[in-house]
Each structure stands twice: as C-alpha cells, then as structure tokens.
DNA sequence: TGTACATCAGTGAACGCGCGTTCACTGATGTAC
DNA sequence: TGTACATCAGTGAACGCGCGTTCACTGATGTAC
C-alpha cells in the first residue's frame, strides 16, 4: 500500500480489471478496448499480456469478480430475509436490481459481453452460487403451498430473474429514449408483489 | 423484379438493410460492420453512402423496419384476442416473444444496438405504436377491476414488457452457457398467467 | 553490509488488419426533341 | 426511331486511424552468499 508508482506498477492486474469495468460501463462490452484499458492504468498495451491471455480473458475476469460480488449480495439478502421464506425471496429480487444499479460495469460484463458462463470452471461455479441462492429461496417459499398447486422452484426463480433482468435492461439505466414511466425499484417491487400474490402466497386483499 | 444484376443493383437500399439484419444477428450490434454488409450485398463499401448517411443510419433503418413488423404483429395479436380484454393482453405478450424469436436480427437492432428510439420522428412513432398497443390492452383489462385495486395500465404493461424482454434475453436464445430450464414460450406463458392471477383477473384455483 | 546474479514486470517499436469515410471517376439508365 | 445529354448509382483507390498481438529489450526488485 502506498507503493511509489515507478517502473513496476505494483498492482497492475487489478488496476486493469478496474479500468475495464469502467470502460465496459461507458462504451459497452464491444466498444471496450484493451488499449484503452492499458492507457487508463497508465501502462503500455503490451503490459496487459503479463497478466492476461488477451482481451477476452480480461473481460472474463471482470465478469468473474462481478459474479463474486453478486453472489455475496444475494447471500446477504437471503440471510436478512430469513426466517421468513417469502421475505428472503423478495429480498433476493431487490438485491438483483440493487446490484445491477450499483455495479453497472460488472453487470454488463456478466450479462451483455457475450462471454460464456462455462468458459472456465471458476466462473461457472461462482455464477451458479449466485443463481442457486435465488433458486433456494424460491424452493423454500414453494414449500408453503399445497403440493397440487406448487410450481417448480426453478420456474419461479426463472420468472423472477427474467422480470428483474427485464426491468434492468429496459428501465434500469437511461435506456435509449425509453425514459422509465416508474422508478425501476418500484416497478420491480410491485411486479414481484403481484406475481407472488398470483402464486397464492400473499393475501388477495393485502 | 427479375432485374439483371449489372452495374446498377436495382434494390440496393433494401439489400443492405437485409444484409445488416443478418449480420447484426450473427455478430451482435457492435460486431456488425458497414464493409461486411456492403460485401454481402455484392457492392463496394462506398456504394452504401448513396443510400445511407453512414453506419448508424443503416442500423437505425433496420430497427425502424423491425418496429414496423413488431407493431403489426402486436396489432394483429391484439385483434385476435378481442373482444376479451384478457385474451388480448395475453396474446400481445405471446406476440412479443414470437417476434423476438422469429426476427432476432431486427430485435437486436431495436433493443440492443444502442440506437435511440428518439433519433428521428419516424422511428419514435412506429415504436410508440407497438408499445401503445400493449398499453391499450393492459388498460382495457384493468377496467374490469374495482377502481380501488386497479394499478396503472402503464405499470402493468411495463411489467409484462419487462418479463417478456427478460425471458428473451436470458432464455430466448442459446444464451452463453445459460441453457434454459424451460422452453421460453412456456416460461412466459406461465409467468404472465401467475402475474394476471395476482392482479385478481383469473380465478385462484383455475 | 555489500555484491553478483536471477527473476520479474514493464517498455517501445513494429506487424498486419479491417474499419468508416472521401473523392474523382465512369458506366448505365432515362428523357427530350 | 435515333441521337444528345442529364442524371443516377455504382467503382476503385486512397486516407488516417486504432485495434490486438509479438518481440527483443531493459529497468527494478528480490535473493544467495
């Protein structure tokens, strides 16, 4: 800490990832360039190759770190909602949106950069950890329903994921010309609320 | 029709748009290049400038044509569901997904290319026509509810739009590594069903 | 503590490439008389 | 019907640029004795 910035950078690897995240947020996943990331880190483009196999690899690392934070946030949200299964599920939904809003660069690297979640085991593991939390929360909520009208937990978690993702993409940022009719948080909150009522989990005249 | 392909192409403008749509689907919105589109149309890159102001303009035209088809599809779906307001709304939701699946190139140009819906009046008009249909359908459905528990139509249509868009983005194509747990159509159908039940529009034990 | 040396993390120049865009041009088409 | 000419829709060469990547190199750091 506090290293003099000389010939050796000291923490170039992470500095490149950080720069990439900012650039990805600003220019989009394909507008991002290795050269610019290197410049932002105060280094020659060639130096990048000391730490990453190439452009793709750098993006993948940005995504991996994003999933790490994401998974932690989901876990934390889940824990806060306990012991009420319903509150836990609602909290993971909110956490999804909060993550997308707070870490837009990571979010884009994860979901819009076109990198495959299966490109390496480390990436796929942490991604599954994050999405697994949501599925677990959904599963516990389902347990409250009579078996006959109990939809699969994977389906419910997919619904909530899709709704949250749609809200992020369409209304979450200053989308091109589509100014949001409602604050994204309210939109997701109300959407999930109506959905859960539809499952028979919330009183009809709550 | 049946023009000999000589020095003059005959219908280069549309040929370029068609090529762009295919390329955008294949390479993504930013991977798409003017040069490649020109080559696909059998023409020099410079020829593009006889018909479009530049790269952006070509993408915008692809998006505009997409919105045109999209709006027609929504109108048609809406009409088929009539006079039942509920059936009409469900049909527009299905039509959204069907459009995304059938015209992936258009869809990407419209929603992922970063072009603003407000870049020119023609584009914004046709976009509003499409989304207006969904909003109208939602409004009519809402009319069946007692005023006290009637959410705004814009909100309901935003919910359905977000859910449909999320399903498309996450499960609609061979997304990177995220193989869908369920067919997208089923996922959207069930999601909308549960949501509408939550609004009190479908019997709880239907 | 001082010196020799290995290792490491950068540099800087160069590469081949494809991009979007411009320009003066030319071949094909359409029209007036 | 035939000719002269204007208009139009292409060509092809050139531009400047920034990209990802490679390579031999060199300066800084860490370690053994």
Coordinates of C-alpha atoms (C1' of nucleotides) in Angstrom, one line a residue:
Chain A
X1 CA 0.0 0.0 0.0
X2 CA 1.3 3.4 -0.9
X3 CA 3.8 2.0 -3.3
X4 CA 5.6 4.5 -5.4
X5 CA 4.4 4.3 -9.0
X6 CA 7.7 3.6 -10.8
X7 CA 8.6 1.2 -13.5
X8 CA 6.7 -1.5 -11.7
X9 CA 3.1 -0.8 -11.2
X10 CA 2.6 -2.9 -8.1
X11 CA -1.0 -4.0 -8.7
X12 CA -1.4 -3.8 -12.4
X13 CA -3.7 -6.8 -12.7
X14 CA -6.4 -5.4 -10.6
X15 CA -5.9 -1.9 -12.0
X16 CA -6.6 -3.3 -15.4
X17 CA -9.7 -5.1 -14.3
X18 CA -11.0 -1.9 -12.6
X19 CA -10.3 0.1 -15.8
X20 CA -12.0 -2.5 -17.9
X21 CA -15.1 -2.3 -15.7
X22 CA -15.3 1.4 -16.1
X23 CA -14.8 1.3 -19.8
X24 CA -17.3 -1.5 -20.3
X25 CA -19.8 0.5 -18.5
X26 CA -19.1 3.6 -20.6
X27 CA -18.6 2.1 -24.0
X28 CA -20.4 -1.1 -23.9
X29 CA -18.9 -4.6 -24.0
X30 CA -17.7 -4.5 -27.6
X31 CA -16.7 -0.8 -27.5
X32 CA -14.3 -1.6 -24.8
X33 CA -10.7 -1.9 -26.0
X34 CA -7.6 -3.5 -24.4
X35 CA -5.5 -0.5 -25.5
X36 CA -7.7 2.0 -23.7
X37 CA -7.8 -0.1 -20.5
X38 CA -4.0 -0.2 -20.6
X39 CA -3.8 3.5 -21.1
X40 CA -6.2 4.1 -18.2
X41 CA -4.0 2.0 -16.0
X42 CA -1.0 4.1 -17.1
X43 CA 0.7 1.3 -18.9
X44 CA 1.6 0.1 -22.4
X45 CA -0.9 -2.2 -24.1
X46 CA 1.8 -4.9 -24.2
X47 CA 2.0 -4.9 -20.5
X48 CA -1.5 -6.4 -20.3
X49 CA -0.2 -9.7 -21.6
X50 CA 1.9 -10.2 -18.5
X51 CA -1.4 -10.7 -16.6
X52 CA -4.0 -11.8 -19.1
X53 CA -4.1 -14.1 -22.1
X54 CA -5.8 -11.4 -24.1
X55 CA -8.8 -9.2 -24.3
X56 CA -11.4 -11.9 -23.8
X57 CA -9.6 -13.1 -20.7
X58 CA -9.7 -9.6 -19.1
X59 CA -13.4 -9.3 -19.7
X60 CA -13.9 -12.8 -18.2
X61 CA -12.1 -11.8 -15.1
X62 CA -14.2 -8.6 -14.8
X63 CA -17.3 -10.8 -15.1
X64 CA -15.9 -13.3 -12.5
X65 CA -15.4 -10.6 -10.0
X66 CA -18.8 -9.3 -10.7
X67 CA -20.4 -12.7 -10.0
X68 CA -18.4 -12.9 -6.8
X69 CA -19.9 -9.6 -5.5
X70 CA -23.3 -10.6 -6.9
X71 CA -23.3 -13.9 -5.1
X72 CA -22.3 -12.3 -1.9
X73 CA -25.0 -9.7 -2.2
X74 CA -27.6 -12.4 -2.9
X75 CA -26.5 -14.5 0.0
X76 CA -26.6 -11.5 2.3
X77 CA -30.1 -10.5 1.1
X78 CA -31.3 -14.1 1.5
X79 CA -29.9 -14.2 5.1
X80 CA -31.6 -10.9 6.0
X81 CA -35.0 -12.2 4.9
X82 CA -34.8 -15.3 7.0
X83 CA -36.5 -17.0 8.7
X84 CA -39.4 -15.8 6.5
X85 CA -39.0 -17.7 3.2
X86 CA -41.2 -15.1 1.5
X87 CA -39.2 -12.1 2.7
X88 CA -36.0 -13.9 1.7
X89 CA -37.2 -14.4 -1.8
X90 CA -38.3 -10.8 -2.1
X91 CA -35.0 -9.6 -0.8
X92 CA -33.0 -11.5 -3.4
X93 CA -35.1 -9.9 -6.1
X94 CA -34.4 -6.5 -4.7
X95 CA -30.7 -7.4 -4.4
X96 CA -30.6 -8.3 -8.0
X97 CA -31.7 -4.8 -9.1
X98 CA -29.5 -3.1 -6.5
X99 CA -26.5 -5.0 -7.8
X100 CA -27.3 -4.0 -11.4
X101 CA -27.7 -0.4 -10.4
X102 CA -24.6 -0.2 -8.2
X103 CA -22.2 -2.2 -10.4
X104 CA -23.3 -1.5 -14.0
X105 CA -19.9 -2.2 -15.4
X106 CA -19.8 -5.6 -13.8
X107 CA -23.4 -6.3 -14.8
X108 CA -22.7 -5.6 -18.4
X109 CA -19.5 -7.7 -18.4
X110 CA -21.6 -10.6 -16.8
X111 CA -24.7 -10.4 -18.9
X112 CA -24.1 -8.5 -22.1
X113 CA -20.5 -9.1 -23.0
X114 CA -21.2 -12.4 -24.7
X115 CA -18.7 -14.3 -22.6
X116 CA -19.8 -17.8 -21.8
X117 CA -20.5 -18.7 -18.2
X118 CA -18.9 -22.0 -18.9
X119 CA -15.6 -20.7 -20.3
X120 CA -13.9 -21.8 -17.2
X121 CA -14.9 -23.7 -14.1
X122 CA -14.2 -20.9 -11.7
X123 CA -16.6 -18.6 -13.5
X124 CA -19.4 -21.1 -13.8
X125 CA -19.1 -22.1 -10.1
X126 CA -19.5 -18.6 -8.8
X127 CA -22.3 -17.9 -11.2
X128 CA -24.2 -20.9 -10.0
X129 CA -23.6 -19.9 -6.5
X130 CA -25.4 -16.6 -7.1
X131 CA -28.3 -18.1 -9.1
X132 CA -28.5 -21.0 -6.7
X133 CA -29.3 -18.7 -3.8
X134 CA -32.3 -17.4 -5.6
X135 CA -33.5 -20.8 -6.5
X136 CA -33.1 -22.0 -2.9
X137 CA -35.2 -19.0 -1.8
X138 CA -37.9 -19.9 -4.3
X139 CA -37.9 -23.5 -3.3
X140 CA -38.4 -22.7 0.4
X141 CA -41.3 -20.4 -0.5
X142 CA -42.9 -23.1 -2.6
X143 CA -42.9 -25.4 0.4
X144 CA -45.7 -23.3 1.9
X145 CA -48.0 -24.2 -0.9
X146 CA -50.1 -27.4 -1.2
X147 CA -48.3 -29.8 -3.5
X148 CA -51.0 -29.8 -6.0
X149 CA -50.6 -26.2 -7.0
X150 CA -46.9 -25.9 -6.4
X151 CA -44.9 -24.8 -9.4
X152 CA -41.3 -25.9 -9.8
X153 CA -38.9 -23.8 -7.9
X154 CA -36.6 -23.4 -10.9
X155 CA -39.5 -21.9 -12.8
X156 CA -40.4 -19.4 -10.2
X157 CA -36.8 -18.3 -9.8
X158 CA -36.6 -18.0 -13.6
X159 CA -39.6 -15.8 -13.6
X160 CA -38.3 -13.5 -11.0
X161 CA -34.9 -13.5 -12.6
X162 CA -36.4 -12.6 -16.0
X163 CA -38.6 -9.9 -14.6
X164 CA -35.6 -8.3 -12.7
X165 CA -33.4 -8.6 -15.8
X166 CA -36.1 -7.0 -18.0
X167 CA -36.5 -4.2 -15.6
X168 CA -32.8 -3.5 -15.5
X169 CA -32.4 -3.6 -19.3
X170 CA -35.4 -1.6 -20.2
X171 CA -35.8 0.8 -17.3
X172 CA -32.7 0.5 -15.2
X173 CA -30.5 2.9 -17.0
X174 CA -31.1 5.9 -19.2
X175 CA -32.1 3.5 -21.9
X176 CA -32.1 4.9 -25.4
X177 CA -35.1 7.1 -25.4
X178 CA -37.1 4.9 -23.3
X179 CA -37.4 7.0 -20.2
X180 CA -38.9 4.9 -17.4
X181 CA -42.5 5.5 -16.6
X182 CA -41.7 4.5 -13.0
X183 CA -38.6 4.1 -10.8
X184 CA -37.1 0.7 -11.6
X185 CA -37.2 -0.2 -7.9
X186 CA -40.9 0.4 -7.6
X187 CA -41.6 -1.4 -10.8
X188 CA -39.8 -4.5 -9.7
X189 CA -41.2 -4.3 -6.2
X190 CA -44.8 -4.1 -7.5
X191 CA -44.2 -6.7 -10.2
X192 CA -42.8 -9.3 -7.8
X193 CA -45.6 -8.5 -5.3
X194 CA -48.3 -9.1 -7.9
X195 CA -46.6 -12.2 -9.1
X196 CA -46.3 -13.7 -5.6
X197 CA -50.0 -12.9 -4.9
X198 CA -50.7 -14.9 -8.1
X199 CA -48.9 -17.8 -6.6
X200 CA -51.3 -17.6 -3.6
X201 CA -48.6 -16.5 -1.2
X202 CA -50.0 -13.2 -0.3
X203 CA -53.5 -12.4 0.7
X204 CA -55.6 -11.2 -2.2
X205 CA -56.7 -8.0 -0.5
X206 CA -53.4 -7.3 1.3
Chain B
X1 CA -38.5 -7.8 -60.5
X2 CA -36.1 -10.2 -62.0
X3 CA -33.8 -7.3 -62.9
X4 CA -30.4 -8.4 -64.3
X5 CA -27.7 -7.7 -61.8
X6 CA -25.4 -5.3 -63.7
X7 CA -23.7 -2.1 -62.8
X8 CA -26.8 -0.9 -61.1
X9 CA -28.1 -3.1 -58.4
X10 CA -31.8 -2.2 -58.6
X11 CA -32.7 -2.5 -55.0
X12 CA -29.5 -1.9 -53.1
X13 CA -31.0 0.0 -50.3
X14 CA -33.2 -2.8 -49.1
X15 CA -30.5 -5.4 -49.9
X16 CA -28.2 -3.5 -47.5
X17 CA -30.8 -3.5 -44.8
X18 CA -31.4 -7.2 -45.2
X19 CA -27.7 -7.9 -45.0
X20 CA -27.3 -5.7 -42.0
X21 CA -30.1 -7.6 -40.2
X22 CA -28.5 -10.9 -40.8
X23 CA -25.1 -9.7 -39.7
X24 CA -26.4 -8.0 -36.6
X25 CA -28.0 -11.3 -35.6
X26 CA -24.8 -13.1 -36.2
X27 CA -22.1 -10.8 -34.9
X28 CA -24.1 -8.6 -32.5
X29 CA -24.9 -4.9 -32.9
X30 CA -21.3 -3.7 -32.5
X31 CA -19.6 -6.6 -34.3
X32 CA -21.6 -5.6 -37.4
X33 CA -19.6 -3.6 -40.0
X34 CA -20.6 -1.5 -42.9
X35 CA -18.0 -3.1 -45.1
X36 CA -19.3 -6.6 -44.5
X37 CA -22.9 -5.5 -45.2
X38 CA -21.7 -4.0 -48.5
X39 CA -19.8 -7.1 -49.4
X40 CA -22.9 -9.3 -48.6
X41 CA -24.9 -7.1 -51.0
X42 CA -22.3 -7.5 -53.7
X43 CA -21.2 -4.0 -53.6
X44 CA -18.3 -1.6 -52.7
X45 CA -18.5 -0.1 -49.2
X46 CA -18.6 3.3 -50.8
X47 CA -21.9 2.5 -52.5
X48 CA -23.6 2.4 -49.1
X49 CA -23.3 6.2 -48.9
X50 CA -25.6 6.6 -51.9
X51 CA -28.4 5.3 -49.6
X52 CA -27.4 5.9 -46.1
X53 CA -25.7 8.7 -44.2
X54 CA -23.4 6.1 -42.6
X55 CA -23.3 3.1 -40.4
X56 CA -25.6 4.4 -37.7
X57 CA -28.2 5.3 -40.2
X58 CA -28.2 1.9 -41.7
X59 CA -28.7 0.3 -38.2
X60 CA -31.5 2.8 -37.5
X61 CA -33.3 1.8 -40.6
X62 CA -33.0 -1.9 -39.7
X63 CA -34.5 -1.1 -36.3
X64 CA -37.3 1.0 -37.9
X65 CA -38.3 -1.8 -40.2
X66 CA -38.2 -4.1 -37.1
X67 CA -40.6 -1.9 -35.2
X68 CA -42.9 -1.8 -38.2
X69 CA -43.2 -5.6 -38.3
X70 CA -43.3 -5.6 -34.5
X71 CA -46.2 -3.1 -34.3
X72 CA -48.1 -5.0 -37.0
X73 CA -47.7 -8.3 -35.0
X74 CA -48.9 -6.6 -31.8
X75 CA -51.9 -5.1 -33.5
X76 CA -52.8 -8.5 -35.1
X77 CA -52.4 -10.3 -31.8
X78 CA -54.5 -7.7 -30.0
X79 CA -57.2 -8.0 -32.6
X80 CA -57.3 -11.8 -32.3
X81 CA -57.8 -11.7 -28.6
X82 CA -60.7 -9.3 -28.8
X83 CA -63.4 -8.9 -27.6
X84 CA -61.9 -10.5 -24.4
X85 CA -59.6 -7.9 -23.0
X86 CA -57.7 -10.5 -21.0
X87 CA -57.1 -12.7 -24.0
X88 CA -56.0 -9.7 -26.0
X89 CA -53.4 -8.8 -23.4
X90 CA -52.1 -12.4 -23.1
X91 CA -51.9 -12.5 -26.9
X92 CA -49.7 -9.4 -27.1
X93 CA -47.3 -10.9 -24.6
X94 CA -47.0 -14.1 -26.7
X95 CA -46.6 -12.0 -29.8
X96 CA -43.7 -10.2 -28.2
X97 CA -41.8 -13.4 -27.7
X98 CA -42.8 -14.7 -31.1
X99 CA -41.4 -11.6 -32.7
X100 CA -38.1 -11.8 -30.8
X101 CA -37.8 -15.5 -31.8
X102 CA -38.7 -15.1 -35.5
X103 CA -36.8 -11.8 -36.1
X104 CA -33.8 -12.0 -33.9
X105 CA -31.8 -9.6 -36.1
X106 CA -34.4 -7.0 -36.0
X107 CA -34.8 -7.5 -32.3
X108 CA -31.2 -6.9 -31.6
X109 CA -31.1 -3.8 -33.8
X110 CA -34.1 -2.5 -31.9
X111 CA -33.2 -3.2 -28.3
X112 CA -29.5 -3.9 -28.1
X113 CA -27.8 -1.7 -30.7
X114 CA -27.9 1.4 -28.6
X115 CA -29.7 3.5 -31.2
X116 CA -32.0 5.9 -29.6
X117 CA -35.7 5.5 -30.2
X118 CA -35.9 9.3 -30.5
X119 CA -33.2 9.7 -33.1
X120 CA -35.8 10.5 -35.7
X121 CA -39.6 11.1 -35.5
X122 CA -40.4 8.2 -37.8
X123 CA -38.6 5.7 -35.6
X124 CA -40.2 7.0 -32.4
X125 CA -43.7 7.0 -34.0
X126 CA -43.6 3.4 -35.0
X127 CA -42.1 2.3 -31.7
X128 CA -44.8 4.0 -29.8
X129 CA -47.4 2.4 -32.0
X130 CA -46.1 -1.0 -31.0
X131 CA -45.8 -0.3 -27.3
X132 CA -49.1 1.6 -27.3
X133 CA -50.9 -1.5 -28.3
X134 CA -49.7 -3.4 -25.3
X135 CA -50.6 -0.5 -23.1
X136 CA -54.1 -0.2 -24.6
X137 CA -54.6 -3.9 -24.0
X138 CA -53.5 -3.6 -20.4
X139 CA -55.8 -0.6 -19.9
X140 CA -58.8 -2.5 -21.0
X141 CA -58.0 -5.4 -18.8
X142 CA -57.7 -3.0 -15.8
X143 CA -61.2 -1.7 -16.4
X144 CA -62.5 -5.0 -15.1
X145 CA -61.1 -4.4 -11.7
X146 CA -62.6 -2.3 -9.0
X147 CA -61.1 1.2 -9.0
X148 CA -59.6 0.8 -5.6
X149 CA -57.3 -2.1 -6.5
X150 CA -56.6 -1.0 -10.1
X151 CA -53.0 -0.5 -10.8
X152 CA -52.0 2.0 -13.6
X153 CA -52.1 0.4 -17.0
X154 CA -48.7 1.8 -17.9
X155 CA -47.3 -0.1 -14.9
X156 CA -48.9 -3.4 -15.9
X157 CA -47.8 -3.1 -19.4
X158 CA -44.3 -2.3 -18.2
X159 CA -44.3 -5.4 -16.0
X160 CA -45.3 -7.6 -18.9
X161 CA -42.9 -6.0 -21.2
X162 CA -40.0 -6.4 -18.7
X163 CA -40.9 -10.1 -18.1
X164 CA -41.1 -10.8 -21.8
X165 CA -37.8 -9.0 -22.5
X166 CA -36.1 -10.8 -19.7
X167 CA -37.3 -14.1 -21.0
X168 CA -36.0 -13.3 -24.4
X169 CA -32.6 -12.1 -23.2
X170 CA -31.9 -14.8 -20.7
X171 CA -33.6 -17.9 -22.2
X172 CA -34.7 -16.9 -25.7
X173 CA -31.6 -17.8 -27.5
X174 CA -28.7 -20.1 -26.8
X175 CA -27.5 -17.6 -24.2
X176 CA -23.9 -18.0 -23.2
X177 CA -23.9 -21.2 -21.2
X178 CA -27.3 -20.5 -19.7
X179 CA -29.3 -23.3 -21.2
X180 CA -32.9 -22.7 -20.5
X181 CA -34.5 -24.8 -17.8
X182 CA -37.8 -24.4 -19.7
X183 CA -38.9 -23.5 -23.2
X184 CA -39.1 -19.7 -23.3
X185 CA -42.7 -19.8 -24.5
X186 CA -43.8 -21.9 -21.5
X187 CA -41.8 -19.7 -19.2
X188 CA -43.5 -16.6 -20.4
X189 CA -46.9 -18.1 -20.6
X190 CA -46.8 -19.4 -17.0
X191 CA -45.2 -16.2 -15.8
X192 CA -47.9 -14.0 -17.3
X193 CA -50.6 -16.4 -16.0
X194 CA -49.4 -16.2 -12.5
X195 CA -49.0 -12.4 -12.7
X196 CA -52.6 -11.9 -14.0
X197 CA -53.9 -14.1 -11.3
X198 CA -52.1 -11.9 -8.9
X199 CA -54.0 -8.9 -10.3
X200 CA -57.2 -10.8 -9.4
X201 CA -58.1 -11.3 -13.0
X202 CA -58.0 -15.1 -13.1
X203 CA -59.7 -17.4 -10.6
X204 CA -57.3 -18.5 -7.8
X205 CA -58.0 -22.2 -8.4
X206 CA -58.4 -22.0 -12.1
Chain C
dT1 C1' 26.6 -4.8 4.8
dG2 C1' 27.9 -5.4 0.0
dT3 C1' 28.0 -7.6 -4.3
dA4 C1' 26.5 -10.8 -8.1
dC5 C1' 23.0 -12.5 -10.3
dA6 C1' 18.3 -14.4 -11.4
dT7 C1' 13.7 -13.2 -11.9
dC8 C1' 10.2 -10.3 -12.9
dA9 C1' 7.3 -6.6 -14.9
dG10 C1' 7.5 -3.3 -17.6
dT11 C1' 8.8 -0.6 -22.5
dG12 C1' 8.6 0.8 -27.2
dA13 C1' 8.7 -0.3 -31.9
dA14 C1' 6.6 -2.9 -35.2
dC15 C1' 3.2 -6.1 -37.6
dG16 C1' -0.8 -6.8 -40.4
dC17 C1' -5.6 -5.8 -40.5
dG18 C1' -10.1 -4.0 -41.2
dC19 C1' -12.6 -0.2 -40.2
dG20 C1' -15.6 4.1 -41.8
dT21 C1' -15.4 7.6 -44.9
dT22 C1' -13.9 10.8 -49.0
dC23 C1' -13.2 11.6 -53.7
dA24 C1' -12.8 11.9 -58.6
dC25 C1' -14.3 8.8 -61.8
dT26 C1' -17.3 6.1 -65.1
dG27 C1' -20.8 3.0 -66.8
dA28 C1' -25.9 2.5 -67.1
dT29 C1' -30.3 4.4 -67.4
dG30 C1' -33.9 7.7 -68.6
dT31 C1' -35.6 11.6 -71.2
dA32 C1' -36.2 15.5 -74.7
dC33 C1' -36.5 16.5 -79.2
Chain D
dT1 C1' -36.5 5.6 -84.4
dG2 C1' -32.2 7.9 -83.4
dT3 C1' -29.3 10.9 -81.1
dA4 C1' -27.5 14.1 -77.4
dC5 C1' -27.4 14.8 -73.0
dA6 C1' -28.5 14.9 -67.9
dT7 C1' -29.0 12.1 -64.0
dC8 C1' -28.1 8.5 -61.3
dA9 C1' -25.8 4.5 -58.9
dG10 C1' -22.1 2.4 -58.9
dT11 C1' -16.4 1.8 -58.8
dG12 C1' -11.7 1.7 -57.0
dA13 C1' -8.1 3.9 -54.9
dA14 C1' -6.8 6.2 -51.0
dC15 C1' -6.9 8.3 -46.3
dG16 C1' -5.9 8.2 -41.4
dC17 C1' -6.9 5.5 -37.5
dG18 C1' -6.9 2.4 -33.7
dC19 C1' -7.0 -2.2 -32.9
dG20 C1' -4.9 -6.8 -30.8
dT21 C1' -0.8 -9.0 -30.6
dT22 C1' 4.5 -10.2 -30.9
dC23 C1' 9.1 -9.4 -29.9
dA24 C1' 13.6 -8.3 -28.2
dC25 C1' 14.8 -5.3 -24.8
dT26 C1' 15.7 -3.1 -20.2
dG27 C1' 15.0 -1.3 -15.7
dA28 C1' 13.6 -2.6 -11.0
dT29 C1' 13.3 -6.0 -7.4
dG30 C1' 14.5 -9.8 -4.6
dT31 C1' 17.8 -13.3 -3.0
dA32 C1' 22.1 -16.0 -2.0
dC33 C1' 26.3 -15.8 -0.2

